[in-house]
JSON list of C-alpha atoms in Angstrom, two decimals:
[
{"chain": "A", "resi": 354, "resn": "MET", "atom": "CA", "xyz": [0.00, 0.00, 0.00]},
{"chain": "A", "resi": 355, "resn": "SER", "atom": "CA", "xyz": [1.42, 3.38, -0.94]},
{"chain": "A", "resi": 356, "resn": "ASP", "atom": "CA", "xyz": [0.88, 6.66, 0.89]},
{"chain": "A", "resi": 357, "resn": "ALA", "atom": "CA", "xyz": [-1.52, 7.79, -1.82]},
{"chain": "A", "resi": 358, "resn": "ASP", "atom": "CA", "xyz": [-3.89, 4.91, -0.96]},
{"chain": "A", "resi": 359, "resn": "SER", "atom": "CA", "xyz": [-4.19, 5.76, 2.74]},
{"chain": "A", "resi": 360, "resn": "ILE", "atom": "CA", "xyz": [-6.81, 8.02, 4.35]},
{"chain": "A", "resi": 361, "resn": "GLU", "atom": "CA", "xyz": [-5.68, 10.59, 6.95]},
{"chain": "A", "resi": 362, "resn": "LEU", "atom": "CA", "xyz": [-8.04, 11.35, 9.84]},
{"chain": "A", "resi": 363, "resn": "GLU", "atom": "CA", "xyz": [-7.81, 13.23, 13.13]},
{"chain": "A", "resi": 364, "resn": "GLY", "atom": "CA", "xyz": [-9.09, 11.95, 16.45]},
{"chain": "A", "resi": 365, "resn": "VAL", "atom": "CA", "xyz": [-8.60, 11.71, 20.21]},
{"chain": "A", "resi": 366, "resn": "VAL", "atom": "CA", "xyz": [-6.98, 8.81, 22.05]},
{"chain": "A", "resi": 367, "resn": "ILE", "atom": "CA", "xyz": [-9.52, 7.27, 24.45]},
{"chain": "A", "resi": 368, "resn": "SER", "atom": "CA", "xyz": [-7.61, 4.35, 25.94]},
{"chain": "A", "resi": 369, "resn": "PHE", "atom": "CA", "xyz": [-4.69, 2.04, 25.34]},
{"chain": "A", "resi": 370, "resn": "SER", "atom": "CA", "xyz": [-3.50, -1.43, 26.17]},
{"chain": "A", "resi": 371, "resn": "ARG", "atom": "CA", "xyz": [0.20, -2.20, 25.62]},
{"chain": "A", "resi": 372, "resn": "ASP", "atom": "CA", "xyz": [0.77, -1.12, 22.03]},
{"chain": "A", "resi": 373, "resn": "ILE", "atom": "CA", "xyz": [-2.85, -0.81, 20.84]},
{"chain": "A", "resi": 374, "resn": "PHE", "atom": "CA", "xyz": [-4.59, 2.56, 21.12]},
{"chain": "A", "resi": 375, "resn": "ILE", "atom": "CA", "xyz": [-8.31, 3.22, 20.75]},
{"chain": "A", "resi": 376, "resn": "VAL", "atom": "CA", "xyz": [-8.85, 6.47, 18.82]},
{"chain": "A", "resi": 377, "resn": "GLU", "atom": "CA", "xyz": [-12.24, 8.16, 18.57]},
{"chain": "A", "resi": 378, "resn": "ILE", "atom": "CA", "xyz": [-13.02, 9.90, 15.28]},
{"chain": "A", "resi": 379, "resn": "ALA", "atom": "CA", "xyz": [-15.79, 12.53, 15.31]},
{"chain": "A", "resi": 380, "resn": "GLN", "atom": "CA", "xyz": [-17.49, 13.04, 11.96]},
{"chain": "A", "resi": 381, "resn": "GLY", "atom": "CA", "xyz": [-20.50, 15.32, 12.16]},
{"chain": "A", "resi": 382, "resn": "ASP", "atom": "CA", "xyz": [-22.84, 13.97, 14.83]},
{"chain": "A", "resi": 383, "resn": "LYS", "atom": "CA", "xyz": [-21.42, 10.42, 14.68]},
{"chain": "A", "resi": 384, "resn": "THR", "atom": "CA", "xyz": [-18.33, 9.01, 16.36]},
{"chain": "A", "resi": 385, "resn": "HIS", "atom": "CA", "xyz": [-16.28, 6.02, 15.26]},
{"chain": "A", "resi": 386, "resn": "THR", "atom": "CA", "xyz": [-13.52, 4.12, 17.01]},
{"chain": "A", "resi": 387, "resn": "VAL", "atom": "CA", "xyz": [-10.36, 2.86, 15.35]},
{"chain": "A", "resi": 388, "resn": "GLN", "atom": "CA", "xyz": [-7.69, 0.52, 16.77]},
{"chain": "A", "resi": 389, "resn": "CYS", "atom": "CA", "xyz": [-4.27, 2.03, 16.10]},
{"chain": "A", "resi": 390, "resn": "LYS", "atom": "CA", "xyz": [-0.59, 1.31, 16.56]},
{"chain": "A", "resi": 391, "resn": "PRO", "atom": "CA", "xyz": [2.14, 3.98, 16.59]},
{"chain": "A", "resi": 392, "resn": "SER", "atom": "CA", "xyz": [4.21, 4.34, 13.42]},
{"chain": "A", "resi": 393, "resn": "GLY", "atom": "CA", "xyz": [7.82, 3.24, 13.27]},
{"chain": "A", "resi": 394, "resn": "LYS", "atom": "CA", "xyz": [9.23, 6.77, 13.62]},
{"chain": "A", "resi": 395, "resn": "MET", "atom": "CA", "xyz": [7.15, 7.33, 16.78]},
{"chain": "A", "resi": 396, "resn": "ARG", "atom": "CA", "xyz": [8.55, 4.13, 18.29]},
{"chain": "A", "resi": 397, "resn": "GLN", "atom": "CA", "xyz": [12.08, 4.98, 17.17]},
{"chain": "A", "resi": 398, "resn": "HIS", "atom": "CA", "xyz": [11.99, 8.41, 18.85]},
{"chain": "A", "resi": 399, "resn": "SER", "atom": "CA", "xyz": [10.10, 7.13, 21.94]},
{"chain": "A", "resi": 400, "resn": "ILE", "atom": "CA", "xyz": [7.17, 9.54, 21.55]},
{"chain": "A", "resi": 401, "resn": "LYS", "atom": "CA", "xyz": [4.69, 8.86, 24.35]},
{"chain": "A", "resi": 402, "resn": "ILE", "atom": "CA", "xyz": [0.96, 8.82, 23.70]},
{"chain": "A", "resi": 403, "resn": "VAL", "atom": "CA", "xyz": [-1.54, 9.17, 26.55]},
{"chain": "A", "resi": 404, "resn": "PRO", "atom": "CA", "xyz": [-5.36, 9.29, 26.65]},
{"chain": "A", "resi": 405, "resn": "GLY", "atom": "CA", "xyz": [-6.66, 12.72, 25.70]},
{"chain": "A", "resi": 406, "resn": "ASP", "atom": "CA", "xyz": [-3.97, 13.41, 23.08]},
{"chain": "A", "resi": 407, "resn": "GLN", "atom": "CA", "xyz": [-5.13, 14.57, 19.68]},
{"chain": "A", "resi": 408, "resn": "VAL", "atom": "CA", "xyz": [-3.55, 12.43, 16.98]},
{"chain": "A", "resi": 409, "resn": "LYS", "atom": "CA", "xyz": [-3.45, 12.16, 13.22]},
{"chain": "A", "resi": 410, "resn": "ILE", "atom": "CA", "xyz": [-3.92, 8.61, 11.94]},
{"chain": "A", "resi": 411, "resn": "GLU", "atom": "CA", "xyz": [-3.59, 6.77, 8.63]},
{"chain": "A", "resi": 412, "resn": "VAL", "atom": "CA", "xyz": [-6.27, 4.24, 7.73]},
{"chain": "A", "resi": 413, "resn": "SER", "atom": "CA", "xyz": [-6.35, 1.81, 4.85]},
{"chain": "A", "resi": 414, "resn": "PRO", "atom": "CA", "xyz": [-9.41, 2.15, 2.59]},
{"chain": "A", "resi": 415, "resn": "TYR", "atom": "CA", "xyz": [-9.79, -1.65, 2.75]},
{"chain": "A", "resi": 416, "resn": "ASP", "atom": "CA", "xyz": [-10.10, -1.93, 6.56]},
{"chain": "A", "resi": 417, "resn": "LEU", "atom": "CA", "xyz": [-11.42, 1.21, 8.28]},
{"chain": "A", "resi": 418, "resn": "THR", "atom": "CA", "xyz": [-11.29, -0.31, 11.77]},
{"chain": "A", "resi": 419, "resn": "LYS", "atom": "CA", "xyz": [-7.48, -0.43, 12.06]},
{"chain": "A", "resi": 420, "resn": "GLY", "atom": "CA", "xyz": [-4.90, 2.27, 11.55]},
{"chain": "A", "resi": 421, "resn": "ARG", "atom": "CA", "xyz": [-1.50, 3.76, 12.37]},
{"chain": "A", "resi": 422, "resn": "ILE", "atom": "CA", "xyz": [-0.80, 6.87, 14.46]},
{"chain": "A", "resi": 423, "resn": "ILE", "atom": "CA", "xyz": [1.51, 9.18, 12.49]},
{"chain": "A", "resi": 424, "resn": "TYR", "atom": "CA", "xyz": [1.42, 12.46, 14.48]},
{"chain": "A", "resi": 425, "resn": "ARG", "atom": "CA", "xyz": [0.59, 13.52, 18.04]},
{"chain": "A", "resi": 426, "resn": "SER", "atom": "CA", "xyz": [-0.47, 17.01, 19.12]},
{"chain": "A", "resi": 427, "resn": "ARG", "atom": "CA", "xyz": [-1.75, 18.05, 22.51]}
]
């Protein structure tokens, strides 16, 4: 999958368990949850993610329930 195939979304981290984060995406009046893992660069630089952080995630168009966290902002 290339970067052009992925969908970028913004959401808020709700909870986490080990290396899996639950991110809530708000779209209009509906909310969706996505299971995410941090990207390789985030692991390499030891960037910590805690509940309440706003994150940018990448989701495959084939499976919208799983994704990868690519950016964290508070």
